[in-house]
Amino acid sequence: MTEKRVNNNTRQRGRPSRISRESIARVALDIGIQDATLVNIAKALQVDRSSLYHHVKSRKDVVSLATEIAVQELNWEAQEDATWREELIILTDALWQLYKQNPGLAEAVQQALVTPIEGIHGFAESVARLQQKGFALDDAVIAVDMLVDMVCDCFLGWWSNNKPDSKGKPRSERLIKLWQEQAKDHHHAEQINAMVAIMQAGQRLWWERKRDLVLDAIALRLSPS
């Protein structure tokens, strides 16, 4: 009787993995950093949550990787003949757009939950570009650092105010009404109403006015004459 031999070295090829570190991070960006829990990511990828741990260590790991990708793909570089002012406007506009497209990212950056390496490289490049336009090193560092911090803080302030309250209305509505009430019969009503007008104008316009004021100050204090 002939015995059939089974070749134990022959293995059935498995299907390639549907997930990777990059695919996990990109799903996190699609979902939004603030909602990118491992449960939500696994659901979007149609895999078990346990499968994610073969590629990432934790949600913090996912957020860090997603941030690196988002910053790496950020288009912030100006043309070579751009003025220093144009350089800084393009940089901060790009950061504002980055935070707007990736809810939760500004908060993660502000709280130092993530420190993207690409962000450090971009910071250094921005400083070097100002130096090429005549800025001293320390002045260039201060200018870039101040505006990078400001755009994050300003974005988060308005983002927080636009969150819905318990009645489903933006918190900014309650805040505006509060200021309007305080303006009634107050000897500084003009000044209070000026702030009301700013809040009603919207977050982007308010940010641009802050930015331009700082740029004017840099022109007087830091930029080469």
PDB file of C-alpha atoms in Angstrom:
ATOM      1  CA  MET A   1       0.000   0.000   0.000  1.00  0.00           C
ATOM      2  CA  THR A   2       1.479   3.321  -1.064  1.00  0.00           C
ATOM      3  CA  GLU A   3       1.520   5.938   1.632  1.00  0.00           C
ATOM      4  CA  LYS A   4       0.889   9.527   0.575  1.00  0.00           C
ATOM      5  CA  ARG A   5       3.343  11.973   1.918  1.00  0.00           C
ATOM      6  CA  VAL A   6       2.353  15.448   2.927  1.00  0.00           C
ATOM      7  CA  ASN A   7       4.940  18.131   2.339  1.00  0.00           C
ATOM      8  CA  ASN A   8       4.880  20.103   5.569  1.00  0.00           C
ATOM      9  CA  ASN A   9       7.062  22.778   4.001  1.00  0.00           C
ATOM     10  CA  THR A  10       4.294  23.790   1.669  1.00  0.00           C
ATOM     11  CA  ARG A  11       2.194  26.542   3.234  1.00  0.00           C
ATOM     12  CA  GLN A  12      -0.802  28.313   1.920  1.00  0.00           C
ATOM     13  CA  ARG A  13      -0.041  31.888   1.211  1.00  0.00           C
ATOM     14  CA  GLY A  14      -2.079  34.282   3.317  1.00  0.00           C
ATOM     15  CA  ARG A  15      -3.680  37.438   2.037  1.00  0.00           C
ATOM     16  CA  PRO A  16      -1.584  40.577   2.406  1.00  0.00           C
ATOM     17  CA  SER A  17      -2.415  42.656   5.451  1.00  0.00           C
ATOM     18  CA  ARG A  18      -5.053  45.281   4.818  1.00  0.00           C
ATOM     19  CA  ILE A  19      -3.550  47.584   7.396  1.00  0.00           C
ATOM     20  CA  SER A  20      -0.224  49.267   8.037  1.00  0.00           C
ATOM     21  CA  ARG A  21       1.057  52.096  10.188  1.00  0.00           C
ATOM     22  CA  GLU A  22       0.441  54.550   7.380  1.00  0.00           C
ATOM     23  CA  SER A  23      -3.075  53.320   6.601  1.00  0.00           C
ATOM     24  CA  ILE A  24      -3.978  53.530  10.292  1.00  0.00           C
ATOM     25  CA  ALA A  25      -2.625  57.085  10.507  1.00  0.00           C
ATOM     26  CA  ARG A  26      -4.455  58.197   7.361  1.00  0.00           C
ATOM     27  CA  VAL A  27      -7.733  56.814   8.654  1.00  0.00           C
ATOM     28  CA  ALA A  28      -7.112  58.781  11.853  1.00  0.00           C
ATOM     29  CA  LEU A  29      -6.754  61.932   9.752  1.00  0.00           C
ATOM     30  CA  ASP A  30      -9.929  61.107   7.816  1.00  0.00           C
ATOM     31  CA  ILE A  31     -11.868  60.556  11.026  1.00  0.00           C
ATOM     32  CA  GLY A  32     -10.316  63.568  12.731  1.00  0.00           C
ATOM     33  CA  ILE A  33      -7.719  63.457  15.482  1.00  0.00           C
ATOM     34  CA  GLN A  34     -10.282  64.220  18.183  1.00  0.00           C
ATOM     35  CA  ASP A  35     -12.418  61.204  17.211  1.00  0.00           C
ATOM     36  CA  ALA A  36      -9.594  58.867  16.206  1.00  0.00           C
ATOM     37  CA  THR A  37      -9.927  56.231  18.902  1.00  0.00           C
ATOM     38  CA  LEU A  38      -8.585  52.753  18.212  1.00  0.00           C
ATOM     39  CA  VAL A  39     -12.169  51.489  18.217  1.00  0.00           C
ATOM     40  CA  ASN A  40     -13.217  53.977  15.534  1.00  0.00           C
ATOM     41  CA  ILE A  41     -10.118  53.325  13.445  1.00  0.00           C
ATOM     42  CA  ALA A  42     -10.609  49.563  13.588  1.00  0.00           C
ATOM     43  CA  LYS A  43     -14.242  49.988  12.589  1.00  0.00           C
ATOM     44  CA  ALA A  44     -13.281  52.163   9.610  1.00  0.00           C
ATOM     45  CA  LEU A  45     -10.691  49.609   8.495  1.00  0.00           C
ATOM     46  CA  GLN A  46     -13.111  46.718   9.137  1.00  0.00           C
ATOM     47  CA  VAL A  47     -10.677  44.862  11.366  1.00  0.00           C
ATOM     48  CA  ASP A  48     -10.555  43.869  15.014  1.00  0.00           C
ATOM     49  CA  ARG A  49      -9.033  46.426  17.343  1.00  0.00           C
ATOM     50  CA  SER A  50      -6.487  43.837  18.447  1.00  0.00           C
ATOM     51  CA  SER A  51      -5.130  43.790  14.884  1.00  0.00           C
ATOM     52  CA  LEU A  52      -4.037  47.396  15.225  1.00  0.00           C
ATOM     53  CA  TYR A  53      -1.611  46.529  18.009  1.00  0.00           C
ATOM     54  CA  HIS A  54       0.537  44.655  15.510  1.00  0.00           C
ATOM     55  CA  HIS A  55       1.309  48.040  13.952  1.00  0.00           C
ATOM     56  CA  VAL A  56       0.834  50.727  16.622  1.00  0.00           C
ATOM     57  CA  LYS A  57       1.354  50.822  20.380  1.00  0.00           C
ATOM     58  CA  SER A  58      -1.453  53.139  21.440  1.00  0.00           C
ATOM     59  CA  ARG A  59      -3.720  55.992  20.412  1.00  0.00           C
ATOM     60  CA  LYS A  60      -0.875  58.405  21.207  1.00  0.00           C
ATOM     61  CA  ASP A  61       1.301  56.521  18.741  1.00  0.00           C
ATOM     62  CA  VAL A  62      -1.420  56.894  16.103  1.00  0.00           C
ATOM     63  CA  VAL A  63      -1.843  60.618  16.767  1.00  0.00           C
ATOM     64  CA  SER A  64       1.918  61.152  16.571  1.00  0.00           C
ATOM     65  CA  LEU A  65       2.201  59.311  13.254  1.00  0.00           C
ATOM     66  CA  ALA A  66      -0.871  61.037  11.804  1.00  0.00           C
ATOM     67  CA  THR A  67       0.546  64.422  12.791  1.00  0.00           C
ATOM     68  CA  GLU A  68       3.845  63.640  11.099  1.00  0.00           C
ATOM     69  CA  ILE A  69       2.037  62.803   7.865  1.00  0.00           C
ATOM     70  CA  ALA A  70      -0.171  65.907   8.028  1.00  0.00           C
ATOM     71  CA  VAL A  71       2.751  68.247   8.671  1.00  0.00           C
ATOM     72  CA  GLN A  72       4.950  66.538   6.069  1.00  0.00           C
ATOM     73  CA  GLU A  73       2.293  67.119   3.407  1.00  0.00           C
ATOM     74  CA  LEU A  74       1.708  70.717   4.498  1.00  0.00           C
ATOM     75  CA  ASN A  75       2.342  73.221   1.717  1.00  0.00           C
ATOM     76  CA  TRP A  76       3.897  76.194   3.513  1.00  0.00           C
ATOM     77  CA  GLU A  77       6.946  77.202   1.486  1.00  0.00           C
ATOM     78  CA  ALA A  78       6.807  80.547  -0.283  1.00  0.00           C
ATOM     79  CA  GLN A  79       8.515  81.508  -3.532  1.00  0.00           C
ATOM     80  CA  GLU A  80      12.193  82.405  -3.284  1.00  0.00           C
ATOM     81  CA  ASP A  81      11.478  86.072  -4.057  1.00  0.00           C
ATOM     82  CA  ALA A  82       8.801  86.371  -1.320  1.00  0.00           C
ATOM     83  CA  THR A  83       9.313  89.067   1.294  1.00  0.00           C
ATOM     84  CA  TRP A  84       9.793  88.081   4.937  1.00  0.00           C
ATOM     85  CA  ARG A  85       6.248  89.263   5.641  1.00  0.00           C
ATOM     86  CA  GLU A  86       4.831  87.085   2.849  1.00  0.00           C
ATOM     87  CA  GLU A  87       6.866  84.161   4.194  1.00  0.00           C
ATOM     88  CA  LEU A  88       5.260  84.446   7.617  1.00  0.00           C
ATOM     89  CA  ILE A  89       1.746  84.960   6.247  1.00  0.00           C
ATOM     90  CA  ILE A  90       2.013  81.851   4.058  1.00  0.00           C
ATOM     91  CA  LEU A  91       3.385  79.842   6.982  1.00  0.00           C
ATOM     92  CA  THR A  92       0.622  80.833   9.404  1.00  0.00           C
ATOM     93  CA  ASP A  93      -2.111  80.477   6.776  1.00  0.00           C
ATOM     94  CA  ALA A  94      -0.888  76.929   6.138  1.00  0.00           C
ATOM     95  CA  LEU A  95      -0.945  76.135   9.865  1.00  0.00           C
ATOM     96  CA  TRP A  96      -4.462  77.538  10.222  1.00  0.00           C
ATOM     97  CA  GLN A  97      -5.623  75.360   7.338  1.00  0.00           C
ATOM     98  CA  LEU A  98      -3.848  72.357   8.857  1.00  0.00           C
ATOM     99  CA  TYR A  99      -5.723  72.771  12.138  1.00  0.00           C
ATOM    100  CA  LYS A 100      -9.011  73.386  10.360  1.00  0.00           C
ATOM    101  CA  GLN A 101      -8.695  70.229   8.241  1.00  0.00           C
ATOM    102  CA  ASN A 102      -7.631  68.074  11.199  1.00  0.00           C
ATOM    103  CA  PRO A 103      -9.928  68.675  14.188  1.00  0.00           C
ATOM    104  CA  GLY A 104      -8.124  67.980  17.445  1.00  0.00           C
ATOM    105  CA  LEU A 105      -4.645  68.499  16.028  1.00  0.00           C
ATOM    106  CA  ALA A 106      -4.207  72.036  17.364  1.00  0.00           C
ATOM    107  CA  GLU A 107      -5.195  70.853  20.835  1.00  0.00           C
ATOM    108  CA  ALA A 108      -2.734  67.946  20.676  1.00  0.00           C
ATOM    109  CA  VAL A 109       0.064  70.309  19.630  1.00  0.00           C
ATOM    110  CA  GLN A 110      -0.736  72.906  22.290  1.00  0.00           C
ATOM    111  CA  GLN A 111      -0.838  70.306  25.064  1.00  0.00           C
ATOM    112  CA  ALA A 112       2.468  68.858  23.816  1.00  0.00           C
ATOM    113  CA  LEU A 113       0.825  65.481  23.238  1.00  0.00           C
ATOM    114  CA  VAL A 114       2.717  65.383  19.949  1.00  0.00           C
ATOM    115  CA  THR A 115       5.888  67.072  18.729  1.00  0.00           C
ATOM    116  CA  PRO A 116       6.161  66.360  15.006  1.00  0.00           C
ATOM    117  CA  ILE A 117       9.736  66.028  13.777  1.00  0.00           C
ATOM    118  CA  GLU A 118       8.664  67.528  10.459  1.00  0.00           C
ATOM    119  CA  GLY A 119       7.409  70.522  12.423  1.00  0.00           C
ATOM    120  CA  ILE A 120      10.848  71.037  13.938  1.00  0.00           C
ATOM    121  CA  HIS A 121      12.413  70.843  10.487  1.00  0.00           C
ATOM    122  CA  GLY A 122       9.855  73.284   9.100  1.00  0.00           C
ATOM    123  CA  PHE A 123      10.490  75.693  11.976  1.00  0.00           C
ATOM    124  CA  ALA A 124      14.228  75.636  11.272  1.00  0.00           C
ATOM    125  CA  GLU A 125      13.627  76.202   7.558  1.00  0.00           C
ATOM    126  CA  SER A 126      11.391  79.216   8.272  1.00  0.00           C
ATOM    127  CA  VAL A 127      14.038  80.708  10.556  1.00  0.00           C
ATOM    128  CA  ALA A 128      16.735  80.152   7.930  1.00  0.00           C
ATOM    129  CA  ARG A 129      14.604  81.886   5.299  1.00  0.00           C
ATOM    130  CA  LEU A 130      14.242  84.968   7.519  1.00  0.00           C
ATOM    131  CA  GLN A 131      17.988  84.965   8.093  1.00  0.00           C
ATOM    132  CA  GLN A 132      18.509  84.981   4.339  1.00  0.00           C
ATOM    133  CA  LYS A 133      16.390  88.137   4.247  1.00  0.00           C
ATOM    134  CA  GLY A 134      18.578  89.899   6.800  1.00  0.00           C
ATOM    135  CA  PHE A 135      17.152  88.857  10.188  1.00  0.00           C
ATOM    136  CA  ALA A 136      19.495  88.087  13.054  1.00  0.00           C
ATOM    137  CA  LEU A 137      19.189  84.469  14.215  1.00  0.00           C
ATOM    138  CA  ASP A 138      17.550  85.237  17.582  1.00  0.00           C
ATOM    139  CA  ASP A 139      15.119  87.700  16.013  1.00  0.00           C
ATOM    140  CA  ALA A 140      14.101  85.161  13.364  1.00  0.00           C
ATOM    141  CA  VAL A 141      13.534  82.472  16.008  1.00  0.00           C
ATOM    142  CA  ILE A 142      11.388  84.799  18.129  1.00  0.00           C
ATOM    143  CA  ALA A 143       9.313  85.949  15.143  1.00  0.00           C
ATOM    144  CA  VAL A 144       8.535  82.435  13.901  1.00  0.00           C
ATOM    145  CA  ASP A 145       7.945  81.019  17.384  1.00  0.00           C
ATOM    146  CA  MET A 146       5.597  83.842  18.378  1.00  0.00           C
ATOM    147  CA  LEU A 147       3.437  83.547  15.266  1.00  0.00           C
ATOM    148  CA  VAL A 148       3.336  79.728  15.346  1.00  0.00           C
ATOM    149  CA  ASP A 149       2.146  79.872  18.968  1.00  0.00           C
ATOM    150  CA  MET A 150      -0.356  82.619  18.206  1.00  0.00           C
ATOM    151  CA  VAL A 151      -2.050  80.827  15.325  1.00  0.00           C
ATOM    152  CA  CYS A 152      -2.531  77.733  17.479  1.00  0.00           C
ATOM    153  CA  ASP A 153      -3.870  79.670  20.474  1.00  0.00           C
ATOM    154  CA  CYS A 154      -6.174  81.840  18.363  1.00  0.00           C
ATOM    155  CA  PHE A 155      -7.547  78.870  16.448  1.00  0.00           C
ATOM    156  CA  LEU A 156      -8.239  76.941  19.640  1.00  0.00           C
ATOM    157  CA  GLY A 157      -9.952  79.901  21.279  1.00  0.00           C
ATOM    158  CA  TRP A 158     -12.467  80.266  18.489  1.00  0.00           C
ATOM    159  CA  TRP A 159     -12.790  76.527  17.995  1.00  0.00           C
ATOM    160  CA  SER A 160     -13.745  76.187  21.665  1.00  0.00           C
ATOM    161  CA  ASN A 161     -16.274  79.022  21.399  1.00  0.00           C
ATOM    162  CA  ASN A 162     -17.940  77.386  18.415  1.00  0.00           C
ATOM    163  CA  LYS A 163     -18.575  74.139  20.252  1.00  0.00           C
ATOM    164  CA  PRO A 164     -22.270  73.520  20.927  1.00  0.00           C
ATOM    165  CA  ASP A 165     -23.598  74.074  24.431  1.00  0.00           C
ATOM    166  CA  SER A 166     -26.169  71.905  26.232  1.00  0.00           C
ATOM    167  CA  LYS A 167     -28.888  73.362  23.986  1.00  0.00           C
ATOM    168  CA  GLY A 168     -26.965  72.610  20.798  1.00  0.00           C
ATOM    169  CA  LYS A 169     -26.105  76.236  20.081  1.00  0.00           C
ATOM    170  CA  PRO A 170     -22.549  77.550  19.598  1.00  0.00           C
ATOM    171  CA  ARG A 171     -21.065  78.902  22.823  1.00  0.00           C
ATOM    172  CA  SER A 172     -20.119  82.048  20.920  1.00  0.00           C
ATOM    173  CA  GLU A 173     -23.810  83.047  20.768  1.00  0.00           C
ATOM    174  CA  ARG A 174     -24.035  83.059  24.562  1.00  0.00           C
ATOM    175  CA  LEU A 175     -20.741  84.924  24.816  1.00  0.00           C
ATOM    176  CA  ILE A 176     -21.841  87.621  22.377  1.00  0.00           C
ATOM    177  CA  LYS A 177     -25.118  88.111  24.232  1.00  0.00           C
ATOM    178  CA  LEU A 178     -23.231  88.450  27.494  1.00  0.00           C
ATOM    179  CA  TRP A 179     -21.015  91.196  26.090  1.00  0.00           C
ATOM    180  CA  GLN A 180     -24.003  92.951  24.529  1.00  0.00           C
ATOM    181  CA  GLU A 181     -25.795  92.962  27.863  1.00  0.00           C
ATOM    182  CA  GLN A 182     -22.754  94.475  29.558  1.00  0.00           C
ATOM    183  CA  ALA A 183     -22.613  97.223  26.932  1.00  0.00           C
ATOM    184  CA  LYS A 184     -26.047  98.520  27.879  1.00  0.00           C
ATOM    185  CA  ASP A 185     -25.781 101.779  29.839  1.00  0.00           C
ATOM    186  CA  HIS A 186     -22.078 101.193  30.484  1.00  0.00           C
ATOM    187  CA  HIS A 187     -19.696 104.154  30.225  1.00  0.00           C
ATOM    188  CA  HIS A 188     -17.386 101.992  28.078  1.00  0.00           C
ATOM    189  CA  ALA A 189     -20.162 100.700  25.821  1.00  0.00           C
ATOM    190  CA  GLU A 190     -18.260 101.724  22.687  1.00  0.00           C
ATOM    191  CA  GLN A 191     -15.278  99.589  23.647  1.00  0.00           C
ATOM    192  CA  ILE A 192     -17.405  96.590  24.626  1.00  0.00           C
ATOM    193  CA  ASN A 193     -19.410  96.780  21.395  1.00  0.00           C
ATOM    194  CA  ALA A 194     -16.154  96.921  19.421  1.00  0.00           C
ATOM    195  CA  MET A 195     -15.292  93.510  20.822  1.00  0.00           C
ATOM    196  CA  VAL A 196     -18.798  92.279  19.993  1.00  0.00           C
ATOM    197  CA  ALA A 197     -18.271  93.364  16.377  1.00  0.00           C
ATOM    198  CA  ILE A 198     -15.002  91.447  16.285  1.00  0.00           C
ATOM    199  CA  MET A 199     -16.648  88.276  17.585  1.00  0.00           C
ATOM    200  CA  GLN A 200     -19.456  88.605  15.066  1.00  0.00           C
ATOM    201  CA  ALA A 201     -17.003  89.114  12.193  1.00  0.00           C
ATOM    202  CA  GLY A 202     -15.652  85.601  12.635  1.00  0.00           C
ATOM    203  CA  GLN A 203     -12.513  83.826  13.709  1.00  0.00           C
ATOM    204  CA  ARG A 204     -10.414  84.119  10.566  1.00  0.00           C
ATOM    205  CA  LEU A 205     -10.747  87.895  10.267  1.00  0.00           C
ATOM    206  CA  TRP A 206      -9.905  88.317  13.947  1.00  0.00           C
ATOM    207  CA  TRP A 207      -6.806  86.155  13.532  1.00  0.00           C
ATOM    208  CA  GLU A 208      -5.637  88.098  10.484  1.00  0.00           C
ATOM    209  CA  ARG A 209      -5.954  91.398  12.348  1.00  0.00           C
ATOM    210  CA  LYS A 210      -3.900  90.025  15.229  1.00  0.00           C
ATOM    211  CA  ARG A 211      -1.321  88.648  12.829  1.00  0.00           C
ATOM    212  CA  ASP A 212      -1.005  91.903  10.904  1.00  0.00           C
ATOM    213  CA  LEU A 213      -0.517  93.871  14.110  1.00  0.00           C
ATOM    214  CA  VAL A 214       2.340  91.560  15.095  1.00  0.00           C
ATOM    215  CA  LEU A 215       3.861  91.761  11.605  1.00  0.00           C
ATOM    216  CA  ASP A 216       3.776  95.549  11.792  1.00  0.00           C
ATOM    217  CA  ALA A 217       5.578  95.345  15.136  1.00  0.00           C
ATOM    218  CA  ILE A 218       8.177  92.985  13.664  1.00  0.00           C
ATOM    219  CA  ALA A 219       8.737  95.443  10.827  1.00  0.00           C
ATOM    220  CA  LEU A 220       9.552  98.152  13.363  1.00  0.00           C
ATOM    221  CA  ARG A 221      11.454  96.074  15.900  1.00  0.00           C
ATOM    222  CA  LEU A 222      13.066  93.086  14.256  1.00  0.00           C
ATOM    223  CA  SER A 223      13.230  93.374  10.489  1.00  0.00           C
ATOM    224  CA  PRO A 224      16.280  94.836   8.767  1.00  0.00           C
ATOM    225  CA  SER A 225      15.924  98.492   7.864  1.00  0.00           C
TER     226      SER A 225
END
